[in-house]
CSV table of C-alpha atoms (C1' of nucleotides) in Angstrom, one decimal:
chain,number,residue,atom,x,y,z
J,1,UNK,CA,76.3,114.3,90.2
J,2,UNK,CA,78.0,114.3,87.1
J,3,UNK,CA,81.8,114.8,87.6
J,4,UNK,CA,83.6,114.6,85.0
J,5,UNK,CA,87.4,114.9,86.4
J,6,UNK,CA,90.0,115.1,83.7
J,7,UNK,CA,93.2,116.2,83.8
J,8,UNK,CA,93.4,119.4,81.9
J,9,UNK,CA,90.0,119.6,82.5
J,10,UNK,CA,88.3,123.3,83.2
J,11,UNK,CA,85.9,121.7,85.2
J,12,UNK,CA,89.1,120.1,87.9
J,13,UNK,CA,88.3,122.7,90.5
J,14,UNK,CA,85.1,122.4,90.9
J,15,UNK,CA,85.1,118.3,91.0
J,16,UNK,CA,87.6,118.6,93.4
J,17,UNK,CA,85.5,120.0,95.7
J,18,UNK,CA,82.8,117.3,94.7
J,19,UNK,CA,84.5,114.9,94.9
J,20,UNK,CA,86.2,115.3,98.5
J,21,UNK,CA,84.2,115.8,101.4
J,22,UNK,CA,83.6,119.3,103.0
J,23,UNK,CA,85.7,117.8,105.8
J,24,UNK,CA,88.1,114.5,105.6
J,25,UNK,CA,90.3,115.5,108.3
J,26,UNK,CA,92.1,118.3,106.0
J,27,UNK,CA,92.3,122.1,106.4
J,28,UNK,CA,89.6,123.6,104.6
J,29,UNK,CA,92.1,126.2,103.4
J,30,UNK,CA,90.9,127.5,99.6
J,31,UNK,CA,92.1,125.8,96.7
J,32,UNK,CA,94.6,127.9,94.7
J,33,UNK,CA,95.0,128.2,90.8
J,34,UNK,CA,97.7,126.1,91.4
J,35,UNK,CA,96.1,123.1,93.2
J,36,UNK,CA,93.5,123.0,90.2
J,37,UNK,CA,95.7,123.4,87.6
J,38,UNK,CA,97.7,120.6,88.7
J,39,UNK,CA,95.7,118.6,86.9
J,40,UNK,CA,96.4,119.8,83.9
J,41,UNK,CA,100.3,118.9,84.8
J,42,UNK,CA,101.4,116.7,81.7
J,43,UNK,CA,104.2,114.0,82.0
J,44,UNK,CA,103.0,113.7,85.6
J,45,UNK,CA,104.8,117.0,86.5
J,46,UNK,CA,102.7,120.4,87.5
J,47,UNK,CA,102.7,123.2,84.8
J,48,UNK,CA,105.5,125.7,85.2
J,49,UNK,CA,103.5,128.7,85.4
J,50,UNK,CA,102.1,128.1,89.1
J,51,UNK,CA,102.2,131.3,90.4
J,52,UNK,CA,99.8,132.5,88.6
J,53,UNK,CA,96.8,135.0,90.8
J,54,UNK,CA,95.1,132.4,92.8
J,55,UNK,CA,91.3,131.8,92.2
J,56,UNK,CA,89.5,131.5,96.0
J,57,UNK,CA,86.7,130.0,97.2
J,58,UNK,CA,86.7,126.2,97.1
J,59,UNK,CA,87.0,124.2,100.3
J,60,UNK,CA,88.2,120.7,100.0
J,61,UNK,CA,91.1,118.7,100.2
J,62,UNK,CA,94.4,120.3,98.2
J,63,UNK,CA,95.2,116.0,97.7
J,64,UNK,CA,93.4,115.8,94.1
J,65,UNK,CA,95.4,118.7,93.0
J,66,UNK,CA,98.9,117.4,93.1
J,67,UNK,CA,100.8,115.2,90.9
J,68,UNK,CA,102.7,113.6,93.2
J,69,UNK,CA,100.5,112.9,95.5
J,70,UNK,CA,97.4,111.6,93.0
J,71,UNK,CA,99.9,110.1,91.2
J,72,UNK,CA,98.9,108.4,88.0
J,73,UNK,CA,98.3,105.3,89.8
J,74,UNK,CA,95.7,106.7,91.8
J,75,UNK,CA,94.3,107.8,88.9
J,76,UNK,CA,94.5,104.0,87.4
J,77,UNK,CA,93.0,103.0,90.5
J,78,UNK,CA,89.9,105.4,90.0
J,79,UNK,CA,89.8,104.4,86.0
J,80,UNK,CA,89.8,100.9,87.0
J,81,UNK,CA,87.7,100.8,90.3
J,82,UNK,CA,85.0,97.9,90.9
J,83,UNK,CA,82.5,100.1,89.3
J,84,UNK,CA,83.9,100.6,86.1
J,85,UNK,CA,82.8,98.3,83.7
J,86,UNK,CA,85.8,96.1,82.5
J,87,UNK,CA,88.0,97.9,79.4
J,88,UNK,CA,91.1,98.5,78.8
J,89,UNK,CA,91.6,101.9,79.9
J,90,UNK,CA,94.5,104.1,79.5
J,91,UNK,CA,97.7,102.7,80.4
J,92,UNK,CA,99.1,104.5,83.3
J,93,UNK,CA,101.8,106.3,81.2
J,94,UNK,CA,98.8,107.8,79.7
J,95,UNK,CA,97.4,111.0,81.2
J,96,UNK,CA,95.0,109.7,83.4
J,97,UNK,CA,91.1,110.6,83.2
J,98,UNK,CA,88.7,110.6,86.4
J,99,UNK,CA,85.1,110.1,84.8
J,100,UNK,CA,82.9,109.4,86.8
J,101,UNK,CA,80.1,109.4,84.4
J,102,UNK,CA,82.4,106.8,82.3
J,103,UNK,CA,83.1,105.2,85.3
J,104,UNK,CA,79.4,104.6,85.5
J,105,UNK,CA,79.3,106.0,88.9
J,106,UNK,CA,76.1,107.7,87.9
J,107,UNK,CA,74.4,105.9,85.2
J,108,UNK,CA,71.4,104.2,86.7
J,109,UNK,CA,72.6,104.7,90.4
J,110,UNK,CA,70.3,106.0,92.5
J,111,UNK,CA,72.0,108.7,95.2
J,112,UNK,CA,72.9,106.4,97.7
J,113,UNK,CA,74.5,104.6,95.4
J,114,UNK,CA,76.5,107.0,93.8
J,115,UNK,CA,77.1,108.5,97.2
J,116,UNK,CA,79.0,105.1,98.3
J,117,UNK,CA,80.7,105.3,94.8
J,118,UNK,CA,82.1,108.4,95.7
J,119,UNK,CA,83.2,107.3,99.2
J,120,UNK,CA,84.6,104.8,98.0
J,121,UNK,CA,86.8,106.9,95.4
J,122,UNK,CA,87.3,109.5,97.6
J,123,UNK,CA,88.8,106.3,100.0
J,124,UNK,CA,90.7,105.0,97.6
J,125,UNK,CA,92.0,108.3,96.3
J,126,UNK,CA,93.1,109.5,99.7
J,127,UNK,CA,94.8,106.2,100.5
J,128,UNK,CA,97.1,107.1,97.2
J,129,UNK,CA,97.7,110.3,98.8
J,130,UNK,CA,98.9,108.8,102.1
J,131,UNK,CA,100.5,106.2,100.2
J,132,UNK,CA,102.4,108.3,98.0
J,133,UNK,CA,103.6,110.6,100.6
J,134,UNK,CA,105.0,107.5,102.6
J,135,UNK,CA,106.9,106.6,99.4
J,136,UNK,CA,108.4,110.4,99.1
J,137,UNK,CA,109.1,109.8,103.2
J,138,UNK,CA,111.3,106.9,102.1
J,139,UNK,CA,112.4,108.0,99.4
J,140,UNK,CA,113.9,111.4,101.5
J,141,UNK,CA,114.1,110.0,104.5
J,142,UNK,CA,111.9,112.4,106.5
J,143,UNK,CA,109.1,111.7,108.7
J,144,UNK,CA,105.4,112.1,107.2
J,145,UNK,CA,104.7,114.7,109.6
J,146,UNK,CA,106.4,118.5,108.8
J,147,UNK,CA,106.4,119.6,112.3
J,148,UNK,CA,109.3,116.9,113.1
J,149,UNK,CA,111.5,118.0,110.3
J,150,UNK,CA,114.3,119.4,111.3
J,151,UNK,CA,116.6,122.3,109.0
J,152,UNK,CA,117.5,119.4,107.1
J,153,UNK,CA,114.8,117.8,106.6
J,154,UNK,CA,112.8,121.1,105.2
J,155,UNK,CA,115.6,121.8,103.0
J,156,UNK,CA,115.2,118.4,101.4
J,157,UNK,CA,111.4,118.6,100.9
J,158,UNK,CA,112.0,122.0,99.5
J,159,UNK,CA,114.6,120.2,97.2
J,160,UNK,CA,112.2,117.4,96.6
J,161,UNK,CA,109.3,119.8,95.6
J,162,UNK,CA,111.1,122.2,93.4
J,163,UNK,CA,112.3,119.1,91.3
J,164,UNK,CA,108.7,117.6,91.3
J,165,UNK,CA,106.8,120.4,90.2
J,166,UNK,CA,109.9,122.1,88.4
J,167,UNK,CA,109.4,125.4,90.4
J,168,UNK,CA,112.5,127.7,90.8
J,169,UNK,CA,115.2,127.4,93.1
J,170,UNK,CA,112.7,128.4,96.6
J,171,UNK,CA,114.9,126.3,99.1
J,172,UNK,CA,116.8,129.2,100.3
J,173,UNK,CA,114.0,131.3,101.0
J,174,UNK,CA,113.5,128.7,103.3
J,175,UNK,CA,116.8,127.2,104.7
J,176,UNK,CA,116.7,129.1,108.3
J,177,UNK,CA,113.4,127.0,108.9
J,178,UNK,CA,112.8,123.7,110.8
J,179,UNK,CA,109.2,122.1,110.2
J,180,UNK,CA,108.3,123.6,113.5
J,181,UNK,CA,108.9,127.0,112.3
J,182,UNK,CA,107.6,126.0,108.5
J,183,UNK,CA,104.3,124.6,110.2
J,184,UNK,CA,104.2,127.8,112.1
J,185,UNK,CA,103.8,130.4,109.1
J,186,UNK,CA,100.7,131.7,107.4
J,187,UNK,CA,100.1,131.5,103.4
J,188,UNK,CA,101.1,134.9,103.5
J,189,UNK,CA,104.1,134.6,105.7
J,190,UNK,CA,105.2,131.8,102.1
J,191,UNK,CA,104.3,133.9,100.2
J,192,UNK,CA,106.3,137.1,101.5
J,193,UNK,CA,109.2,134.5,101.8
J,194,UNK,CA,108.9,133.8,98.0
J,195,UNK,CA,106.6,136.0,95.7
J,196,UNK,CA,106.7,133.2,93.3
J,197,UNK,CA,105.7,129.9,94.2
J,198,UNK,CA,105.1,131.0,98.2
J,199,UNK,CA,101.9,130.1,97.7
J,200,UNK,CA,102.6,126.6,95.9
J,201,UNK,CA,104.4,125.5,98.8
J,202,UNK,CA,102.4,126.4,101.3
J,203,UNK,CA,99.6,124.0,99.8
J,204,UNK,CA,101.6,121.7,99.2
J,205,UNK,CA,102.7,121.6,102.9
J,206,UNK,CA,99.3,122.0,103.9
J,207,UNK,CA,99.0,118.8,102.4
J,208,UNK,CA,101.8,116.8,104.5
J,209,UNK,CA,100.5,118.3,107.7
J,210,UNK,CA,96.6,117.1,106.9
J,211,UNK,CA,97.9,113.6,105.8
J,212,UNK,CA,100.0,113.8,108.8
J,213,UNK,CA,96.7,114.5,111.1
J,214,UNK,CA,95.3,111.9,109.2
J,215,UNK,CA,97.7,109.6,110.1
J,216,UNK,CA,97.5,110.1,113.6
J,217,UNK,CA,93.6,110.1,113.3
J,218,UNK,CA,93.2,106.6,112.0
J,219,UNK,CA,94.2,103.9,114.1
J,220,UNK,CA,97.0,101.3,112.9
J,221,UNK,CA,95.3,99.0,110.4
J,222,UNK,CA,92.9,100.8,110.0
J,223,UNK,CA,92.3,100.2,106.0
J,224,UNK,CA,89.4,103.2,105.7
J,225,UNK,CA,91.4,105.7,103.9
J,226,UNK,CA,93.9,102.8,102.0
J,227,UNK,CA,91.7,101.3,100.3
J,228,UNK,CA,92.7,97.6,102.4
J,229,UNK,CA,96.1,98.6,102.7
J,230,UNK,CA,98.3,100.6,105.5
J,231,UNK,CA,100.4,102.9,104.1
J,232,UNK,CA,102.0,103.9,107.1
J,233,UNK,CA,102.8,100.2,108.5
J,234,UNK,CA,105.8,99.2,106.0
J,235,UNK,CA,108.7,98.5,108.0
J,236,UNK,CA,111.7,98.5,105.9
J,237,UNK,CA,115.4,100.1,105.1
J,238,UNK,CA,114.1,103.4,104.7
J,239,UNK,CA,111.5,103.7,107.9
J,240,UNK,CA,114.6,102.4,110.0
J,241,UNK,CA,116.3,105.6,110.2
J,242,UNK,CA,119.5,103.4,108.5
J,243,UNK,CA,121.3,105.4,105.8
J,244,UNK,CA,119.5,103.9,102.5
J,245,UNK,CA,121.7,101.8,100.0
J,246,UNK,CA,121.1,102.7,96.3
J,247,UNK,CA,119.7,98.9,95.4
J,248,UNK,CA,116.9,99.9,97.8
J,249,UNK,CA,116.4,102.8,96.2
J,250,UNK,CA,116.4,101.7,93.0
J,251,UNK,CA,113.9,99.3,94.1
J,252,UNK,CA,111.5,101.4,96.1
J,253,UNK,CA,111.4,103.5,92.5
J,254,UNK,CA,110.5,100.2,90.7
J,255,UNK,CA,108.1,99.2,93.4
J,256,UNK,CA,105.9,102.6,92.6
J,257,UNK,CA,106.1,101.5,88.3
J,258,UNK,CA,103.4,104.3,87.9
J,259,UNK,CA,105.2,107.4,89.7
J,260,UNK,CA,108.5,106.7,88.5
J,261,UNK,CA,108.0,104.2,85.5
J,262,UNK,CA,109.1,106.9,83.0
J,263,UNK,CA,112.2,106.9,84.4
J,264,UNK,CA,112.9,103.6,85.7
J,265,UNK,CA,111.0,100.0,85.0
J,266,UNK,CA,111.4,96.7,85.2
J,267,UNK,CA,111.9,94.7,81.9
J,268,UNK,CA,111.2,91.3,83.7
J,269,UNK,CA,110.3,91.6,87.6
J,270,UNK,CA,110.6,88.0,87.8
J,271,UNK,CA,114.1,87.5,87.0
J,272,UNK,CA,114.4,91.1,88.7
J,273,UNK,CA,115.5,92.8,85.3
J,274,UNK,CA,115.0,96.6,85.0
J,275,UNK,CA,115.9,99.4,83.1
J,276,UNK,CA,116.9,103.2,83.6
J,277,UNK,CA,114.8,104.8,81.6
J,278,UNK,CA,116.1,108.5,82.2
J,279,UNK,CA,119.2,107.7,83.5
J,280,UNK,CA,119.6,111.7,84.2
J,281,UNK,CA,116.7,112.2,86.1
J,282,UNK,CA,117.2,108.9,88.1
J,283,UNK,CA,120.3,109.9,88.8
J,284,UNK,CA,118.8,113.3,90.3
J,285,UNK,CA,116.3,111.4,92.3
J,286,UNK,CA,119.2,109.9,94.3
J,287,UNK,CA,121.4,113.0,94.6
J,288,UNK,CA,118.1,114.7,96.5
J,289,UNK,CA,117.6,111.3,98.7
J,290,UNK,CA,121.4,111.8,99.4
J,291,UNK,CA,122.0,114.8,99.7
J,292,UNK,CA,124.5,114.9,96.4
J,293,UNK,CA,123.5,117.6,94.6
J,294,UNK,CA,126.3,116.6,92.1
J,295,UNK,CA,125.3,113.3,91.7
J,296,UNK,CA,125.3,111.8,87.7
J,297,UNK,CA,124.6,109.3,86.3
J,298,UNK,CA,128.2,108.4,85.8
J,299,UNK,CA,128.5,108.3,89.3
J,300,UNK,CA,125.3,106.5,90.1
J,301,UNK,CA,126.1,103.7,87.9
J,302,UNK,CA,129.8,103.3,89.3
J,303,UNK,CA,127.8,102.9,92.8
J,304,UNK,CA,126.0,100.1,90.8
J,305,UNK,CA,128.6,98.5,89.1
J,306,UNK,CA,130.2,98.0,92.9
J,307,UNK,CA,127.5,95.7,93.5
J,308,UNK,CA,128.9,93.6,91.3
J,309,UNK,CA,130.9,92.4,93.1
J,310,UNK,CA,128.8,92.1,96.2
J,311,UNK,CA,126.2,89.8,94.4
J,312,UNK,CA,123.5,92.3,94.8
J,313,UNK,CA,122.9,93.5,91.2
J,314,UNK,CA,124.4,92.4,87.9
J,315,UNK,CA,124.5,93.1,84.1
J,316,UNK,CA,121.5,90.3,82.8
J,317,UNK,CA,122.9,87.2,80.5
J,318,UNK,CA,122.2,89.9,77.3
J,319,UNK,CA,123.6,92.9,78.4
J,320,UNK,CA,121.9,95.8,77.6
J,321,UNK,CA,122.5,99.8,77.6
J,322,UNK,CA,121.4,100.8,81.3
J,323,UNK,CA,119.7,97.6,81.7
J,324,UNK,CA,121.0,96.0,85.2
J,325,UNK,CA,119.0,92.8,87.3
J,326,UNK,CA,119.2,92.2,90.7
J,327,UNK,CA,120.7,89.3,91.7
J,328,UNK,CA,117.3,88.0,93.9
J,329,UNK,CA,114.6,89.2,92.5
J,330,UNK,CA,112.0,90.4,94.6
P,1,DG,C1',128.7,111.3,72.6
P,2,DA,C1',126.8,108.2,75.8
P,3,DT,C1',127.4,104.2,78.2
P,4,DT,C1',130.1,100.6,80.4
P,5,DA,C1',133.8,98.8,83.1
P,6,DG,C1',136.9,99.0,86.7
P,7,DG,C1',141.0,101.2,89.5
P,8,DA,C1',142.0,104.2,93.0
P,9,DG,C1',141.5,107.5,96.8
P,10,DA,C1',138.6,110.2,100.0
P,11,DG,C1',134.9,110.9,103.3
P,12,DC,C1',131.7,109.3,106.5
P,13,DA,C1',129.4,106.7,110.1
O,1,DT,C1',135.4,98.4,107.9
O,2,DG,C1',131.8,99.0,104.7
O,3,DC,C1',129.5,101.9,101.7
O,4,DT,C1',129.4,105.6,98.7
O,5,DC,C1',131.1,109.5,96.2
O,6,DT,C1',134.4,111.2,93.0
O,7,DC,C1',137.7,111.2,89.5
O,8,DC,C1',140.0,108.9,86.1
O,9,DT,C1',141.2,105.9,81.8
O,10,DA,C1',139.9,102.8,78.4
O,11,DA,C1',136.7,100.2,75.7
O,12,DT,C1',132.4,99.7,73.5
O,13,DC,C1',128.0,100.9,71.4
DNA sequence: GATTAGGAGAGCA
DNA sequence: TGCTCTCCTAATC
């Protein structure tokens, strides 16, 4: 095989479907024009135009497709993987490029061994996928699977979703629903609910509820789809059910550098010294975790400044425009 | 104009 | 009571 997966590549669809398994424990609903186009998202965000007529007829897994959940440092993870020969490589900020050929997954293997290439991409590109729908649990404070969500909960996925892939306001198509309900209904039944991006969602859900029977298929520690690690086993602030303080949310933002680095970083993780990058879209991120659709920056940055006082973050020893360090590092 | 700093009051769990 | 949101003024970059 000679899958060549680039983002904005013409050739995404039919890698995807390649590259995934007939059958990894995800619905074997078709791909849509949406789900391969997503690769072609740019600044880690899917193109606008998603509703476009969808294109049938590739089973797979909808994970590859989606931005958010082969986030860029899945990508890095694939660029970099133990088969690639040692190089540089694109920096994560850079639109990430699956190659398979460069990756030398098929120069001089035999089939076997490409075949145990592959399943070992395709491991390490579902355990992104898990992993990065555990951070977007966190970070909304919803449960991985859809079917526990409650009105809420949809309506803040909905939120979430329509921010990440800059769709149109879709929530209130949607706000009578509780995951039960949401789980319930048909592509159709999305897209009759929403012409526009009915189908997007749906996908995109279809997603949540595959990583969710994932979840429940593999057995705690068990690293097959992580690639060593167990996405679902963090116990922290935000798997306690505990309302979620900004510091940690700041921090679970830093912790993912290559979902959310564009917006926030650190300058020195050491010393625990980071910056707001986009101090408008970080502020946007927390008024969806909280619920504040009015949230600014203005008001984010008072909440910080109140830790001040608590010892919990500070302005560093050369203060800096919207450069703040936490008081213990990590 | 954007950011920083801090006071003050309100709402919520 | 603690935490956060919100609004405000003033200073600074």
């Amino acid at each position: 095989m000679s899958a060549v997966l680039t983002m904005g590549s013409p050739d995404r669809g039919e890698v995807a479907s390649s590259l995934h398994p007939p059958r990894v424990g995800f619905a074997e609903t078709p791909l849509t024009s949406l789900e391969r186009d997503g690769w072609e998202a740019e600044d880690t965000k899917p193109p606008r135009d998603l509703a476009g007529a969808p294109e049938r007829g590739l089973p797979g897994l909808y994970l590859s497709c989606f931005d958010m959940l082969v986030t860029e440092d899945a990508a890095w993870l694939l660029k970099v993987s133990d088969t690639a020969p040692p190089s540089p490589g694109p920096r994560p900020e850079q639109c990430p490029v699956i190659d398979s050929q460069g990756l030398g997954l098929s120069l001089g293997l035999d089939g076997q061994m490409e075949e145990r290439s592959l399943e070992q991409v395709q491991s390490m590109v579902v355990g992104e996928v898990l992993k990065d729908i555990e951070t977007a649990c966190k970070l909304l404070n919803i449960t991985p699977d859809p079917i526990d969500w409650n009105v809420g909960n949809v309506q803040k996925w909905m939120l979430w979703t329509e921010h990440l892939y800059r769709l149109p306001q879709v929530g209130k198509a949607f706000q009578d629903l509780n995951g039960k309900d949401l789980c319930a209904m048909s592509e159709e039944d999305f897209r009759q609910r929403n012409m526009q991006c009915g189908d997007v969602l749906y996908a995109h859900l279809d997603i949540w509820k595959s990583a969710a029977w994932m979840k429940e298929r593999c057995s705690p520690g068990d690293s097959k789809f992580t690639g060593g690690e167990e996405p679902w086993s963090e116990a922290d602030s935000f798997c306690s059910g505990q309302p979620i303080h900004l510091w940690q949310f700041l921090r679970e933002l830093l912790l993912k550098p290559h979902s959310y680095g564009r917006c926030i970083r650190w300058l020195n993780k050491e010393k625990g010294i980071f910056k707001i990058e986009d101090s408008a879209h970080v502020a946007r991120l927390w008024g969806i975790r909280k619920n504040r659709p009015a949230m600014n920056y203005d008001k984010l940055s008072r909440s910080i400044r109140q830790y001040y006082k608590k010892g919990i973050i500070r302005k560093p020893d050369v203060s800096q425009r919207l450069v703040y360090q936490f008081v213990h590092p990590v």
